[in-house]
Amino acid sequence: MLTKRYGKLKWECGTDEAGRGCLAGPVTAAAVILPESFEHEILNDSKQLSERTRALLKPIIEANAISFAVTHIYNLEIDEINILNASMKAMQESVLQLNPLPNYIIVDGNRPLNGKLGMKQKTGKIFTPNEIELLKSIPSTSIIKGDSKFLSIAAASILAKTYRDEYMNIIHEEFPMYHWNKNKGYPTKDHREAIKKHGPCKYHRMSFRLLPEQLALDL
């Protein structure tokens, strides 16, 4: 079983994102505060679990969490602020939605959570000065491969992945030619062949290299 806590504070939150490497759709983040009593032997990094297992764990996490939140940052905002900033912002937005607010945050990865606060942008949520100060006031630690070490980060990774997959299944119905119900927007062979044949659509990240021969793509 994964480790329950990084520190000793009661409202410790884990956060993680999904969809960073996709060509289409949002990057999705979740933040989760679990009770100290929570245990689950199967709960692990979402990438190490099957789709069926993630689907089984999702309602268990939601029913047992003290608080959880999920945020989509959509492709237009990703194109404006870049995918790294969008990934961090999705986690920041999720943290702000928690009730109670955490008094410590553990983040999957190697970058601090509270970088690039207050970016000037035309799309998406604009943080207020109070929200910026609130995020700055909560200490956080970045943990490499934290989603395979700590329960709360693993729980966040599962919620981020399952909510994003659900979204991609919905927009697949609008654009079935891209096979998002299977590839979820990742740069698979069938996804890129569909882009080459049909061109990109309104859900694609135009700042990404959609095709190996990018210059041949009519944008």
mmCIF file of N, CA, C and O in Angstrom, residues 116-160:
data_model
loop_
_atom_site.group_PDB
_atom_site.id
_atom_site.type_symbol
_atom_site.label_atom_id
_atom_site.label_comp_id
_atom_site.label_asym_id
_atom_site.label_seq_id
_atom_site.Cartn_x
_atom_site.Cartn_y
_atom_site.Cartn_z
ATOM 1 N N LYS A 116 4.343 30.956 -11.593
ATOM 2 C CA LYS A 116 3.559 31.617 -12.646
ATOM 3 C C LYS A 116 2.135 31.954 -12.202
ATOM 4 O O LYS A 116 1.174 31.737 -12.935
ATOM 5 N N LEU A 117 1.977 32.477 -11.007
ATOM 6 C CA LEU A 117 0.665 32.917 -10.553
ATOM 7 C C LEU A 117 0.370 34.308 -11.111
ATOM 8 O O LEU A 117 1.250 35.147 -11.209
ATOM 9 N N GLY A 118 -0.891 34.542 -11.480
ATOM 10 C CA GLY A 118 -1.276 35.859 -11.960
ATOM 11 C C GLY A 118 -0.859 36.162 -13.382
ATOM 12 O O GLY A 118 -0.579 37.307 -13.735
ATOM 13 N N MET A 119 -0.813 35.122 -14.242
ATOM 14 C CA MET A 119 -0.468 35.350 -15.640
ATOM 15 C C MET A 119 -1.541 36.201 -16.324
ATOM 16 O O MET A 119 -2.726 36.053 -16.064
ATOM 17 N N LYS A 120 -1.093 37.081 -17.209
ATOM 18 C CA LYS A 120 -2.031 37.862 -18.011
ATOM 19 C C LYS A 120 -2.434 37.034 -19.216
ATOM 20 O O LYS A 120 -1.592 36.614 -20.005
ATOM 21 N N GLN A 121 -3.735 36.782 -19.360
ATOM 22 C CA GLN A 121 -4.207 35.930 -20.438
ATOM 23 C C GLN A 121 -5.605 36.342 -20.847
ATOM 24 O O GLN A 121 -6.302 37.074 -20.135
ATOM 25 N N LYS A 122 -6.020 35.878 -22.032
ATOM 26 C CA LYS A 122 -7.315 36.249 -22.585
ATOM 27 C C LYS A 122 -8.368 35.169 -22.371
ATOM 28 O O LYS A 122 -9.556 35.435 -22.469
ATOM 29 N N THR A 123 -7.946 33.937 -22.121
ATOM 30 C CA THR A 123 -8.891 32.831 -21.950
ATOM 31 C C THR A 123 -8.716 32.215 -20.569
ATOM 32 O O THR A 123 -7.663 32.344 -19.942
ATOM 33 N N GLY A 124 -9.754 31.530 -20.114
ATOM 34 C CA GLY A 124 -9.670 30.811 -18.852
ATOM 35 C C GLY A 124 -9.825 31.698 -17.626
ATOM 36 O O GLY A 124 -10.045 32.905 -17.717
ATOM 37 N N LYS A 125 -9.699 31.070 -16.483
ATOM 38 C CA LYS A 125 -9.856 31.761 -15.205
ATOM 39 C C LYS A 125 -8.687 32.704 -14.940
ATOM 40 O O LYS A 125 -7.531 32.341 -15.131
ATOM 41 N N ILE A 126 -9.012 33.902 -14.471
ATOM 42 C CA ILE A 126 -8.005 34.862 -14.036
ATOM 43 C C ILE A 126 -8.013 34.884 -12.514
ATOM 44 O O ILE A 126 -9.044 35.179 -11.900
ATOM 45 N N PHE A 127 -6.900 34.557 -11.897
ATOM 46 C CA PHE A 127 -6.835 34.550 -10.440
ATOM 47 C C PHE A 127 -6.940 35.966 -9.880
ATOM 48 O O PHE A 127 -6.325 36.906 -10.395
ATOM 49 N N THR A 128 -7.707 36.106 -8.816
ATOM 50 C CA THR A 128 -7.786 37.382 -8.118
ATOM 51 C C THR A 128 -6.547 37.541 -7.236
ATOM 52 O O THR A 128 -5.867 36.555 -6.917
ATOM 53 N N PRO A 129 -6.237 38.772 -6.809
ATOM 54 C CA PRO A 129 -5.107 38.957 -5.877
ATOM 55 C C PRO A 129 -5.261 38.112 -4.610
ATOM 56 O O PRO A 129 -4.266 37.568 -4.106
ATOM 57 N N ASN A 130 -6.480 37.980 -4.098
ATOM 58 C CA ASN A 130 -6.701 37.170 -2.899
ATOM 59 C C ASN A 130 -6.412 35.693 -3.158
ATOM 60 O O ASN A 130 -5.831 35.003 -2.302
ATOM 61 N N GLU A 131 -6.810 35.203 -4.330
ATOM 62 C CA GLU A 131 -6.541 33.799 -4.665
ATOM 63 C C GLU A 131 -5.042 33.561 -4.828
ATOM 64 O O GLU A 131 -4.522 32.511 -4.409
ATOM 65 N N ILE A 132 -4.347 34.512 -5.404
ATOM 66 C CA ILE A 132 -2.896 34.386 -5.566
ATOM 67 C C ILE A 132 -2.212 34.332 -4.203
ATOM 68 O O ILE A 132 -1.347 33.474 -3.952
ATOM 69 N N GLU A 133 -2.598 35.214 -3.317
ATOM 70 C CA GLU A 133 -1.997 35.226 -1.981
ATOM 71 C C GLU A 133 -2.344 33.962 -1.214
ATOM 72 O O GLU A 133 -1.509 33.433 -0.465
ATOM 73 N N LEU A 134 -3.553 33.461 -1.401
ATOM 74 C CA LEU A 134 -3.958 32.229 -0.738
ATOM 75 C C LEU A 134 -3.112 31.054 -1.204
ATOM 76 O O LEU A 134 -2.614 30.265 -0.392
ATOM 77 N N LEU A 135 -2.934 30.927 -2.516
ATOM 78 C CA LEU A 135 -2.100 29.848 -3.033
ATOM 79 C C LEU A 135 -0.654 29.965 -2.540
ATOM 80 O O LEU A 135 -0.017 28.976 -2.194
ATOM 81 N N LYS A 136 -0.146 31.183 -2.496
ATOM 82 C CA LYS A 136 1.226 31.397 -2.018
ATOM 83 C C LYS A 136 1.378 31.038 -0.547
ATOM 84 O O LYS A 136 2.472 30.669 -0.102
ATOM 85 N N SER A 137 0.287 31.148 0.205
ATOM 86 C CA SER A 137 0.367 30.922 1.653
ATOM 87 C C SER A 137 0.379 29.451 2.035
ATOM 88 O O SER A 137 0.703 29.106 3.175
ATOM 89 N N ILE A 138 0.019 28.565 1.091
ATOM 90 C CA ILE A 138 -0.039 27.136 1.407
ATOM 91 C C ILE A 138 1.277 26.483 1.005
ATOM 92 O O ILE A 138 1.615 26.456 -0.180
ATOM 93 N N PRO A 139 2.048 25.950 1.952
ATOM 94 C CA PRO A 139 3.318 25.308 1.589
ATOM 95 C C PRO A 139 3.079 24.046 0.774
ATOM 96 O O PRO A 139 2.054 23.370 0.925
ATOM 97 N N SER A 140 4.014 23.761 -0.115
ATOM 98 C CA SER A 140 3.868 22.580 -0.962
ATOM 99 C C SER A 140 5.231 21.948 -1.219
ATOM 100 O O SER A 140 6.269 22.604 -1.124
ATOM 101 N N THR A 141 5.185 20.672 -1.570
ATOM 102 C CA THR A 141 6.392 19.922 -1.911
ATOM 103 C C THR A 141 6.142 19.138 -3.186
ATOM 104 O O THR A 141 5.108 18.472 -3.309
ATOM 105 N N SER A 142 7.054 19.223 -4.127
ATOM 106 C CA SER A 142 6.972 18.446 -5.367
ATOM 107 C C SER A 142 7.703 17.128 -5.164
ATOM 108 O O SER A 142 8.815 17.103 -4.631
ATOM 109 N N ILE A 143 7.084 16.044 -5.588
ATOM 110 C CA ILE A 143 7.635 14.707 -5.369
ATOM 111 C C ILE A 143 7.691 13.967 -6.697
ATOM 112 O O ILE A 143 6.648 13.722 -7.324
ATOM 113 N N ILE A 144 8.884 13.640 -7.138
ATOM 114 C CA ILE A 144 9.041 12.888 -8.382
ATOM 115 C C ILE A 144 8.407 11.511 -8.219
ATOM 116 O O ILE A 144 8.639 10.815 -7.232
ATOM 117 N N LYS A 145 7.566 11.142 -9.173
ATOM 118 C CA LYS A 145 6.807 9.894 -9.135
ATOM 119 C C LYS A 145 5.961 9.796 -7.870
ATOM 120 O O LYS A 145 5.747 8.699 -7.329
ATOM 121 N N GLY A 146 5.462 10.954 -7.433
ATOM 122 C CA GLY A 146 4.639 10.981 -6.229
ATOM 123 C C GLY A 146 3.359 10.193 -6.363
ATOM 124 O O GLY A 146 2.813 9.705 -5.365
ATOM 125 N N ASP A 147 2.860 10.032 -7.599
ATOM 126 C CA ASP A 147 1.617 9.284 -7.800
ATOM 127 C C ASP A 147 1.782 7.791 -7.544
ATOM 128 O O ASP A 147 0.793 7.068 -7.428
ATOM 129 N N SER A 148 3.005 7.322 -7.460
ATOM 130 C CA SER A 148 3.239 5.909 -7.110
ATOM 131 C C SER A 148 3.824 5.762 -5.703
ATOM 132 O O SER A 148 4.268 4.684 -5.327
ATOM 133 N N LYS A 149 3.771 6.873 -4.920
ATOM 134 C CA LYS A 149 4.320 6.854 -3.569
ATOM 135 C C LYS A 149 3.296 7.219 -2.503
ATOM 136 O O LYS A 149 3.333 6.666 -1.400
ATOM 137 N N PHE A 150 2.394 8.172 -2.808
ATOM 138 C CA PHE A 150 1.478 8.695 -1.792
ATOM 139 C C PHE A 150 0.027 8.519 -2.229
ATOM 140 O O PHE A 150 -0.327 8.785 -3.378
ATOM 141 N N LEU A 151 -0.810 8.109 -1.269
ATOM 142 C CA LEU A 151 -2.209 7.810 -1.571
ATOM 143 C C LEU A 151 -2.959 9.003 -2.160
ATOM 144 O O LEU A 151 -3.722 8.855 -3.112
ATOM 145 N N SER A 152 -2.768 10.185 -1.586
ATOM 146 C CA SER A 152 -3.552 11.332 -2.041
ATOM 147 C C SER A 152 -3.183 11.746 -3.464
ATOM 148 O O SER A 152 -4.052 12.146 -4.248
ATOM 149 N N ILE A 153 -1.902 11.639 -3.829
ATOM 150 C CA ILE A 153 -1.508 11.975 -5.198
ATOM 151 C C ILE A 153 -2.026 10.915 -6.162
ATOM 152 O O ILE A 153 -2.505 11.227 -7.264
ATOM 153 N N ALA A 154 -1.952 9.652 -5.759
ATOM 154 C CA ALA A 154 -2.494 8.580 -6.597
ATOM 155 C C ALA A 154 -3.990 8.764 -6.804
ATOM 156 O O ALA A 154 -4.508 8.579 -7.918
ATOM 157 N N ALA A 155 -4.702 9.141 -5.744
ATOM 158 C CA ALA A 155 -6.144 9.386 -5.865
ATOM 159 C C ALA A 155 -6.411 10.534 -6.834
ATOM 160 O O ALA A 155 -7.324 10.459 -7.664
ATOM 161 N N ALA A 156 -5.610 11.587 -6.738
ATOM 162 C CA ALA A 156 -5.769 12.718 -7.657
ATOM 163 C C ALA A 156 -5.493 12.295 -9.093
ATOM 164 O O ALA A 156 -6.188 12.727 -10.026
ATOM 165 N N SER A 157 -4.494 11.450 -9.286
ATOM 166 C CA SER A 157 -4.168 11.003 -10.646
ATOM 167 C C SER A 157 -5.311 10.201 -11.243
ATOM 168 O O SER A 157 -5.605 10.314 -12.441
ATOM 169 N N ILE A 158 -5.991 9.409 -10.425
ATOM 170 C CA ILE A 158 -7.114 8.607 -10.918
ATOM 171 C C ILE A 158 -8.300 9.500 -11.271
ATOM 172 O O ILE A 158 -8.933 9.333 -12.324
ATOM 173 N N LEU A 159 -8.614 10.476 -10.415
ATOM 174 C CA LEU A 159 -9.726 11.370 -10.737
ATOM 175 C C LEU A 159 -9.418 12.196 -11.976
ATOM 176 O O LEU A 159 -10.286 12.368 -12.841
ATOM 177 N N ALA A 160 -8.210 12.706 -12.088
ATOM 178 C CA ALA A 160 -7.848 13.495 -13.266
ATOM 179 C C ALA A 160 -7.982 12.653 -14.540
ATOM 180 O O ALA A 160 -8.539 13.110 -15.545
#
